[in-house]
PDB file of C-alpha atoms in Angstrom:
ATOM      1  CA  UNK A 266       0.000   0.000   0.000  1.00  0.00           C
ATOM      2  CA  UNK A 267       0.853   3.690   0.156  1.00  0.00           C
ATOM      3  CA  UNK A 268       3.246   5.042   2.757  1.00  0.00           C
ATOM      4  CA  UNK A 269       2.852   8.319   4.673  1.00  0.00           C
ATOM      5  CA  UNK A 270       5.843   9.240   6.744  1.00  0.00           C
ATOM      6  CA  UNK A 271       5.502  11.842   9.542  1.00  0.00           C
ATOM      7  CA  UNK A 272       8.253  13.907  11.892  1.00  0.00           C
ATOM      8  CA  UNK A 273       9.298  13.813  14.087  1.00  0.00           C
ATOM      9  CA  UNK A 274       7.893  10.968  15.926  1.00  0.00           C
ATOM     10  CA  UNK A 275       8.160  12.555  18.836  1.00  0.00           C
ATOM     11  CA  UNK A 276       8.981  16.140  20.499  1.00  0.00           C
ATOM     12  CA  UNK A 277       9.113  17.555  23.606  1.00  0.00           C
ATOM     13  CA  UNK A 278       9.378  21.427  23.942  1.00  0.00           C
ATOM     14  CA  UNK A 279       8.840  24.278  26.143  1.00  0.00           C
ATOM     15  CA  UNK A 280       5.965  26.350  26.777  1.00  0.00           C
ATOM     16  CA  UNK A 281       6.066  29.300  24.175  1.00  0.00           C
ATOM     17  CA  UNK A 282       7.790  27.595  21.545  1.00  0.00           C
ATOM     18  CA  UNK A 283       6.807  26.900  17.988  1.00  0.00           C
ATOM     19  CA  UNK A 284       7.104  23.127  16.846  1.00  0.00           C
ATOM     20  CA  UNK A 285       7.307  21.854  12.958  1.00  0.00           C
ATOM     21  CA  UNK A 286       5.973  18.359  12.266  1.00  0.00           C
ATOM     22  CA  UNK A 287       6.096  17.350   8.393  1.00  0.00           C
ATOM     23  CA  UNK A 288       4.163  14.777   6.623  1.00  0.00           C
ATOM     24  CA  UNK A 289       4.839  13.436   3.274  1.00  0.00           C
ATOM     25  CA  UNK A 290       3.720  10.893   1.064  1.00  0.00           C
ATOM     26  CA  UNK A 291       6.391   8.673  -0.248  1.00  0.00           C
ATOM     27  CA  UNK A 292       4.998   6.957  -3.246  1.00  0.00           C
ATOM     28  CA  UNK A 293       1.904   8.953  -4.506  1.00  0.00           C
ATOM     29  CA  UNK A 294       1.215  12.324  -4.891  1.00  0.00           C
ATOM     30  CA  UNK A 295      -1.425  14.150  -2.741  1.00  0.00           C
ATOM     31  CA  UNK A 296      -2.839  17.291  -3.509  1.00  0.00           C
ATOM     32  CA  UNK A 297      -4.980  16.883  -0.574  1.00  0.00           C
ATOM     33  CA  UNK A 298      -3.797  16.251   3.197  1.00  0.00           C
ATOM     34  CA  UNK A 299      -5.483  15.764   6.669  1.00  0.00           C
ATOM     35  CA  UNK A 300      -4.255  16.543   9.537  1.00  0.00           C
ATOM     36  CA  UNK A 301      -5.885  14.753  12.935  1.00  0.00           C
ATOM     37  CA  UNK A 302      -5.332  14.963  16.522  1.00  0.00           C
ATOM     38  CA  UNK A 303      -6.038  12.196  18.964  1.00  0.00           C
ATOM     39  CA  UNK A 304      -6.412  12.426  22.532  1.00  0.00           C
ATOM     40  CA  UNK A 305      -6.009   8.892  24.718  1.00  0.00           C
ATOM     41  CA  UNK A 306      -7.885   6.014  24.085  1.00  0.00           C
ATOM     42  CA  UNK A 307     -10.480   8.281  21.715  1.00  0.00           C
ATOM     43  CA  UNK A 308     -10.953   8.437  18.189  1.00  0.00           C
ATOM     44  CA  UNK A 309      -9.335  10.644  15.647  1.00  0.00           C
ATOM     45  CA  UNK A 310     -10.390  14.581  15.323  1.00  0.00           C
ATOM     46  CA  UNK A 311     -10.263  16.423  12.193  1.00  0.00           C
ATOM     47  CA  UNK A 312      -8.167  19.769  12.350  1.00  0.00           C
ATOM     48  CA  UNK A 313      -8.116  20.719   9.156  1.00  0.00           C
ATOM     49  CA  UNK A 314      -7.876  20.174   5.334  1.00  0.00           C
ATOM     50  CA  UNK A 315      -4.555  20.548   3.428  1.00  0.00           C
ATOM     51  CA  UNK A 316      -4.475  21.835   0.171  1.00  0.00           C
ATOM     52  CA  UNK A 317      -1.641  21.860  -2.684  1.00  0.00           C
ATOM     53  CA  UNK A 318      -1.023  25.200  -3.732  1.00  0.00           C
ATOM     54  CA  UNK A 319      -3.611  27.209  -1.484  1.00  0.00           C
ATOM     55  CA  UNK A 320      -5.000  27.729   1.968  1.00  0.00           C
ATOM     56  CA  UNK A 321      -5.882  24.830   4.664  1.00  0.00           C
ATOM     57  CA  UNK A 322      -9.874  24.606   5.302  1.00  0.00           C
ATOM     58  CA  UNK A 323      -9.823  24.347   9.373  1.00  0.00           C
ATOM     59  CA  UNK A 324     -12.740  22.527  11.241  1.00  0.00           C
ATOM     60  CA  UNK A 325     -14.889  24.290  13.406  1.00  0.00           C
ATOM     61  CA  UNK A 326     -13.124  25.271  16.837  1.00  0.00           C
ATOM     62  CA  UNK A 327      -9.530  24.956  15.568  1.00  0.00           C
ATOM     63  CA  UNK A 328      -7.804  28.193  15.683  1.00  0.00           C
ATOM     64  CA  UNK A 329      -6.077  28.817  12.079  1.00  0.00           C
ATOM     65  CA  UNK A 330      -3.614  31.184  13.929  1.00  0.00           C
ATOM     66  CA  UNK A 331      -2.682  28.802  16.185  1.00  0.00           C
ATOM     67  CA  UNK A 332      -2.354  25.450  13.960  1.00  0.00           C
ATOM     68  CA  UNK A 333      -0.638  26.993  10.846  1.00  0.00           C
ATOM     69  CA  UNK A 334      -0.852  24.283   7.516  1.00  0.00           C
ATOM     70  CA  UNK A 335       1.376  24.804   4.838  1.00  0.00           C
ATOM     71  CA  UNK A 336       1.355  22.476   1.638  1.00  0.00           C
ATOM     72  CA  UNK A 337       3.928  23.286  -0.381  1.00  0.00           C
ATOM     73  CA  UNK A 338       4.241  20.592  -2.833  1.00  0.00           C
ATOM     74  CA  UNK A 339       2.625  17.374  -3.987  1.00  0.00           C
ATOM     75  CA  UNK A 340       4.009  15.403  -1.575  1.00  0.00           C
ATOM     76  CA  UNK A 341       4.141  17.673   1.382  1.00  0.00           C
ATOM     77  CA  UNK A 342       1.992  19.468   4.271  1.00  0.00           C
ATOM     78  CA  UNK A 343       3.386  20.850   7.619  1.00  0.00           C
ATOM     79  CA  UNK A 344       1.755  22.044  10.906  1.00  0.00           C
ATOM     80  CA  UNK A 345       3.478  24.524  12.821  1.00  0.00           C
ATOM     81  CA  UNK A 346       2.143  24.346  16.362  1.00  0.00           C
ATOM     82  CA  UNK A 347       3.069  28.134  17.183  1.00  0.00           C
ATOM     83  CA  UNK A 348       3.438  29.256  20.845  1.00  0.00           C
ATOM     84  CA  UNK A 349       2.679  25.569  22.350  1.00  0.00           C
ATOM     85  CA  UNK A 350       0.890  25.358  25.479  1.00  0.00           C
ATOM     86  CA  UNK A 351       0.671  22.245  28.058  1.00  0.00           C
ATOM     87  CA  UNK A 352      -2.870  21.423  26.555  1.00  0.00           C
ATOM     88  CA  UNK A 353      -1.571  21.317  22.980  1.00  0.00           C
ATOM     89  CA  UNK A 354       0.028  18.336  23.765  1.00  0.00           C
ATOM     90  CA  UNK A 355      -1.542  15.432  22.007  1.00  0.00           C
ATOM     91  CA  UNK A 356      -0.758  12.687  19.008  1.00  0.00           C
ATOM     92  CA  UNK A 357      -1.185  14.013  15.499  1.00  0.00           C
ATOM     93  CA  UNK A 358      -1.394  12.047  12.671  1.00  0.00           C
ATOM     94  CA  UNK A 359      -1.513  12.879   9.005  1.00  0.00           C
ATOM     95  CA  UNK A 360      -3.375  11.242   6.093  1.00  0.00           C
ATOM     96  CA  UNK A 361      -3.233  12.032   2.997  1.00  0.00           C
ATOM     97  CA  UNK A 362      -5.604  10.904   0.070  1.00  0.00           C
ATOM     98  CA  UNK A 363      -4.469   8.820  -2.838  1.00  0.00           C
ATOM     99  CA  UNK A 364      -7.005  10.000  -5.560  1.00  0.00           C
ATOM    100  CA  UNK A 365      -6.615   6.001  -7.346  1.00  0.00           C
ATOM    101  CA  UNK A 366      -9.477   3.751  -7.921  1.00  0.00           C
ATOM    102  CA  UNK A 367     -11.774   4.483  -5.015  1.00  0.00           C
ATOM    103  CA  UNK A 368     -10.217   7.366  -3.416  1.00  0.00           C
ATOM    104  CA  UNK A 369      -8.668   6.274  -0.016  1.00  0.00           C
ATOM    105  CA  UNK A 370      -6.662   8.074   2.900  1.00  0.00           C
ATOM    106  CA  UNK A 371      -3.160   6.481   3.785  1.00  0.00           C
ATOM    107  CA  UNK A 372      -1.916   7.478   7.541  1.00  0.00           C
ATOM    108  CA  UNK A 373       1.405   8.365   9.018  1.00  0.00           C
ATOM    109  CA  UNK A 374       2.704   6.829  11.769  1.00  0.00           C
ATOM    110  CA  UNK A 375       1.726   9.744  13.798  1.00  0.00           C
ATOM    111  CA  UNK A 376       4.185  12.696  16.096  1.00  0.00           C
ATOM    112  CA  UNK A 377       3.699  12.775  19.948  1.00  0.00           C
ATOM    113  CA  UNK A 378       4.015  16.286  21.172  1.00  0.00           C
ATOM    114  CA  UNK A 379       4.733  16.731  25.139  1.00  0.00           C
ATOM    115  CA  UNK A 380       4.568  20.495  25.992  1.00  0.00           C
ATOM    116  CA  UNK A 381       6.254  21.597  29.386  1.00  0.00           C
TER     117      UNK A 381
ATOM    118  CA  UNK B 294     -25.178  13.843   7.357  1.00  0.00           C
ATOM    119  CA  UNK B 295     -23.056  10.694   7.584  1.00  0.00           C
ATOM    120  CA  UNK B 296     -22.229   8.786  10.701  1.00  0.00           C
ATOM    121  CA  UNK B 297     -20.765   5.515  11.849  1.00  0.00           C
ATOM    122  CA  UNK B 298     -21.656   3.082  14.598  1.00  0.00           C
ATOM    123  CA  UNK B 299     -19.196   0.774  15.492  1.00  0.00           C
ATOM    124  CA  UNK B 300     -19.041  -1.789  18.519  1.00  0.00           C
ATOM    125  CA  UNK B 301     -18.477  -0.656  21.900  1.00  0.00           C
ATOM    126  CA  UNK B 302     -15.456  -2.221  23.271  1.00  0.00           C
ATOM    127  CA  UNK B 303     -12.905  -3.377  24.789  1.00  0.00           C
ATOM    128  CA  UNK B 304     -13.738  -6.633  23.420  1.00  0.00           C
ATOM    129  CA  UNK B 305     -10.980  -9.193  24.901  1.00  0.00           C
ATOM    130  CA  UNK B 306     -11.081 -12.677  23.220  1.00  0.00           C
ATOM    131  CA  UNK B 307      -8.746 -15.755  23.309  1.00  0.00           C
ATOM    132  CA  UNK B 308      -6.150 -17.068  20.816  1.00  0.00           C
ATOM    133  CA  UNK B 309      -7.927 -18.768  17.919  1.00  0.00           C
ATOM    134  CA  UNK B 310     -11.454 -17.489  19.065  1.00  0.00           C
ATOM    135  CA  UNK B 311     -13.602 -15.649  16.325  1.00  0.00           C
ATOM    136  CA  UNK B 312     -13.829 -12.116  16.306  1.00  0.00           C
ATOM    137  CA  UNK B 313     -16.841 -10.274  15.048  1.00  0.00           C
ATOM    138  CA  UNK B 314     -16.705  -6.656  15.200  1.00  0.00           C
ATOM    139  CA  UNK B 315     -19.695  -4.679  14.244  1.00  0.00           C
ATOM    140  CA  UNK B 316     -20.107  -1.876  12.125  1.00  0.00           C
ATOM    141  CA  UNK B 317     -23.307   0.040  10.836  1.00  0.00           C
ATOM    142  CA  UNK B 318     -23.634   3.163   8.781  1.00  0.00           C
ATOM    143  CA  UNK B 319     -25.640   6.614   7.503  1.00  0.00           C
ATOM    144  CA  UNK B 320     -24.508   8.115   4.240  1.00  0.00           C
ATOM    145  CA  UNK B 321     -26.386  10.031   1.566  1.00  0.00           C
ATOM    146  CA  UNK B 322     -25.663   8.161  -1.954  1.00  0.00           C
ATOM    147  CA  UNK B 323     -23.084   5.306  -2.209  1.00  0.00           C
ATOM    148  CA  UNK B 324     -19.876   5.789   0.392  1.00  0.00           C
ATOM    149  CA  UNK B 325     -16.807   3.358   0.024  1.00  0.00           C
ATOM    150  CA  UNK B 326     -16.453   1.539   3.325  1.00  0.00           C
ATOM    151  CA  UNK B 327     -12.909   1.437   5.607  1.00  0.00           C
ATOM    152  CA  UNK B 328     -11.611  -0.908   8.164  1.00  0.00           C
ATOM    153  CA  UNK B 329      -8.603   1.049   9.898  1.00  0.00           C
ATOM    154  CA  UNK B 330      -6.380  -0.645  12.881  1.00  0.00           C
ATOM    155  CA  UNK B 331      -4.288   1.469  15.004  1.00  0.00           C
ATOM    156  CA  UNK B 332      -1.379  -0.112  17.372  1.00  0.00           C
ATOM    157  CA  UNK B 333      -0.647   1.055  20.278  1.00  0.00           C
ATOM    158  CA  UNK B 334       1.475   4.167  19.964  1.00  0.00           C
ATOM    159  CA  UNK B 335       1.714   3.934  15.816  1.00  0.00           C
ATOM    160  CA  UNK B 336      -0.742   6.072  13.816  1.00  0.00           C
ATOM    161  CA  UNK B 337      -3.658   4.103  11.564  1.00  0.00           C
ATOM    162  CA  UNK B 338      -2.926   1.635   9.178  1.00  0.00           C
ATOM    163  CA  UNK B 339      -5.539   0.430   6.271  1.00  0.00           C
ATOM    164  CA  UNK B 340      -7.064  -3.021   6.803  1.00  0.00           C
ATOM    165  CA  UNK B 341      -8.999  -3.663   4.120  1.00  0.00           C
ATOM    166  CA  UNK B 342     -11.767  -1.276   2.123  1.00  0.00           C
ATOM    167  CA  UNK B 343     -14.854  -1.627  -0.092  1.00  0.00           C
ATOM    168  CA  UNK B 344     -15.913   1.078  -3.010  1.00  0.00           C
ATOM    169  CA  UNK B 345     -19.271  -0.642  -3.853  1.00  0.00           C
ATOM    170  CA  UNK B 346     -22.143  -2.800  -2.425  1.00  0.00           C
ATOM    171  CA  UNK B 347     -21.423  -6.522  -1.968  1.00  0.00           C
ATOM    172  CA  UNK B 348     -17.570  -5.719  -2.420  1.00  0.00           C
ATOM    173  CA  UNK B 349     -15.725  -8.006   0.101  1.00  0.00           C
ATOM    174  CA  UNK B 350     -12.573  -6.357   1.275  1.00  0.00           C
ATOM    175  CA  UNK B 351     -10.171  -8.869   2.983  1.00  0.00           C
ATOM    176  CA  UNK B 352      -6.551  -8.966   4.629  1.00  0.00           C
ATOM    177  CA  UNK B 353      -4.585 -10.852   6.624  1.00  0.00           C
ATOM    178  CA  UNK B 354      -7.547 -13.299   7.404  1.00  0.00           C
ATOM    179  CA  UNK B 355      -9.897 -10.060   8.628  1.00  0.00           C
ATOM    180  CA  UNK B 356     -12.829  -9.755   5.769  1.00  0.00           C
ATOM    181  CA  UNK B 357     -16.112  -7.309   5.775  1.00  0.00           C
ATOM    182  CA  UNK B 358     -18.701  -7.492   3.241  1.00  0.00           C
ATOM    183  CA  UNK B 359     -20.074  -3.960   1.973  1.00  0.00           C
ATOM    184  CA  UNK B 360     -23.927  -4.722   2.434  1.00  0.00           C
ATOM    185  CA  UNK B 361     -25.958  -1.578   1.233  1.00  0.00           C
ATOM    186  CA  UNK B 362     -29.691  -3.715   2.377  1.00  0.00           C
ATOM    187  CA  UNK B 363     -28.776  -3.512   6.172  1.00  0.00           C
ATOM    188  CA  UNK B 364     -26.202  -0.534   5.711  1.00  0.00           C
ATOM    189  CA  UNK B 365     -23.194  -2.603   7.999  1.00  0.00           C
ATOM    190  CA  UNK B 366     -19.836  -3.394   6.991  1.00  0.00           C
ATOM    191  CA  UNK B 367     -19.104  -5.878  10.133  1.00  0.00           C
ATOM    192  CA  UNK B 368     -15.216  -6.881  10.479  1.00  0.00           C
ATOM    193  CA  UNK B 369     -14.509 -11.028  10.645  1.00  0.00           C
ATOM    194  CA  UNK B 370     -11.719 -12.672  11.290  1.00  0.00           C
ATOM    195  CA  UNK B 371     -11.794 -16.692  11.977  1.00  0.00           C
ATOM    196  CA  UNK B 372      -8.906 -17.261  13.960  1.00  0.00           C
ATOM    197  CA  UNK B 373      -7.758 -14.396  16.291  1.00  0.00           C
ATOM    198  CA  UNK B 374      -3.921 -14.291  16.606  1.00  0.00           C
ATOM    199  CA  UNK B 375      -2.044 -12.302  20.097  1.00  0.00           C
ATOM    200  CA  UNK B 376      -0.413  -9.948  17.675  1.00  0.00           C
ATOM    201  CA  UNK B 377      -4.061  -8.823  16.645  1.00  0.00           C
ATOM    202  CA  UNK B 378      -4.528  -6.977  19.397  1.00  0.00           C
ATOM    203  CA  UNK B 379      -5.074  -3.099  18.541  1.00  0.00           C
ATOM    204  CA  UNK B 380      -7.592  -0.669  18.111  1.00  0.00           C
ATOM    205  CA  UNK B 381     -10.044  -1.551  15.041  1.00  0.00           C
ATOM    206  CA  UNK B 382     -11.814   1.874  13.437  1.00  0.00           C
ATOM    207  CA  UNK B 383     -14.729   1.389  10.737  1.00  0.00           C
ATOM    208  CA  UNK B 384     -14.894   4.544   8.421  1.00  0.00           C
ATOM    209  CA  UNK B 385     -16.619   5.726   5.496  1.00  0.00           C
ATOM    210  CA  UNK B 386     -15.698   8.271   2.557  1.00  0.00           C
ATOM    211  CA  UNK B 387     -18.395   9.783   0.659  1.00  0.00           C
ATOM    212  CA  UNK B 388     -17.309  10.706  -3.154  1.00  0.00           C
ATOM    213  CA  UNK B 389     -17.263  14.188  -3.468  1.00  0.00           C
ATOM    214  CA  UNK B 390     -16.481  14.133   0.246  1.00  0.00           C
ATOM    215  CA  UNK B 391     -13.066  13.952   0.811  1.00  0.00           C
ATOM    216  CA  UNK B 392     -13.550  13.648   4.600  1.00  0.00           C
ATOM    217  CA  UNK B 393     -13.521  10.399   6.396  1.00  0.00           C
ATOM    218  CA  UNK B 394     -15.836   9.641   8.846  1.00  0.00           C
ATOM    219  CA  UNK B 395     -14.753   7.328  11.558  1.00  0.00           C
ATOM    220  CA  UNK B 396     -16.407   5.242  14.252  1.00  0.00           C
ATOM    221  CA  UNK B 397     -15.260   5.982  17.619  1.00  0.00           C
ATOM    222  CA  UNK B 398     -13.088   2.726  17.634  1.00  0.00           C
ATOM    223  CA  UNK B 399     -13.097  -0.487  19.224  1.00  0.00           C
ATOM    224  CA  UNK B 400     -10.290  -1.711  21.314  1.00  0.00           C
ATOM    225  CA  UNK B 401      -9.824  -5.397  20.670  1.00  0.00           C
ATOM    226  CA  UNK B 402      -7.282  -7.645  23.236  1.00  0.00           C
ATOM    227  CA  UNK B 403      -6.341 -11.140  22.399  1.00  0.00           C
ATOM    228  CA  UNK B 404      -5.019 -13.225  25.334  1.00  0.00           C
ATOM    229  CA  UNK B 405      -3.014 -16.213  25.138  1.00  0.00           C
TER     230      UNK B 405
END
């Protein structure tokens, strides 16, 4: 199947600090992204929509300003975390959608993110 | 709007036992139908899918039929294994729809 990569895997920063995590698809292209955030033993949440070549579409309750999406090229998307708090700290995991035969969504591996 | 009701675990089952998980869904027109498992600490991995009704997706011994008369797409397996322990997530993707829509996951534990 399709691999997503994600990183880091893991990061820890401080409070205040901006944090970078990078998702690509390795063997497709993907115009289109997703980026998720899961909280312990719950399902998957929806932050936003990831675009090639123009602006992220952000579910309702996630602050754009504070979950900034970039998606540069085909086979990238980034979320900048800017000035992480405590409570930002959570799993996120990419997708991103392989437009084939019966369009399907292929995961990362996810990035932990530990704010202190 | 759509929606997907999955099986309220944790289900916890012994080696070689058979596993039925449960999965029933709402769409508008004709979704394709996901089986996603998640292990512990990794992010989701694909299971198996199905585009169109009576499609049987299968892997690794799991199978789900896509049945559009009773709107389910329950996960099978005959012969549960220790290393399938994970978390098991039905979803559905409408065309046109990019966004998935995911059960709130079932947390399966096979014991020895």
């Amino acid at each position: 199947g399709a691999v997503v990569s994600q990183h880091p895997s893991w990061v820890i920063c401080k409070s205040g600090t901006s944090v970078k995590i990078e998702c690509r698809s390795l063997d497709f292209q993907a115009t289109t992204m997703f980026w998720y955030r899961q909280f312990p033993k719950q399902s998957l949440m929806l932050m936003a929509t990831s675009n090639e070549g123009s602006k992220a579409t952000y579910e309702q309750g996630v602050e754009k300003d504070k979950f900034l999406i970039n998606h540069a090229s085909l086979t990238l998307s980034t979320l900048t975390v800017t000035s992480a708090h405590p409570e930002d700290s959570s799993f996120y995991i990419c997708s991103a959608l392989d437009r084939g035969p019966g369009s399907t969504q292929y995961f990362g591996p996810g990035t932990r993110l530990l704010v202190l | 709007g759509n929606s997907v009701t999955q099986m309220e675990g944790p289900v916890t089952l012994s080696e070689e036992a058979f596993l039925t998980i449960n999965c029933t869904y709402t769409a508008t027109g004709y979704p394709s139908l996901f089986w996603y498992v998640q292990y512990p600490g990794e992010g989701l991995q694909l299971l198996l899918k199905a585009t169109k009704a009576d499609d049987k997706g299968s892997n690794k011994g799991f199978e789900a039929t896509y049945r559009k008369e009773t709107t389910s797409f329950h996960l099978e397996k005959g012969s549960v294994q220790v290393s399938d322990s994970a978390v098991y997530f039905c979803a559905l993707l409408n065309f046109g729809n990019e966004k998935l829509t995911f059960g709130t996951g079932t947390r399966l534990t096979i014991i020895p």
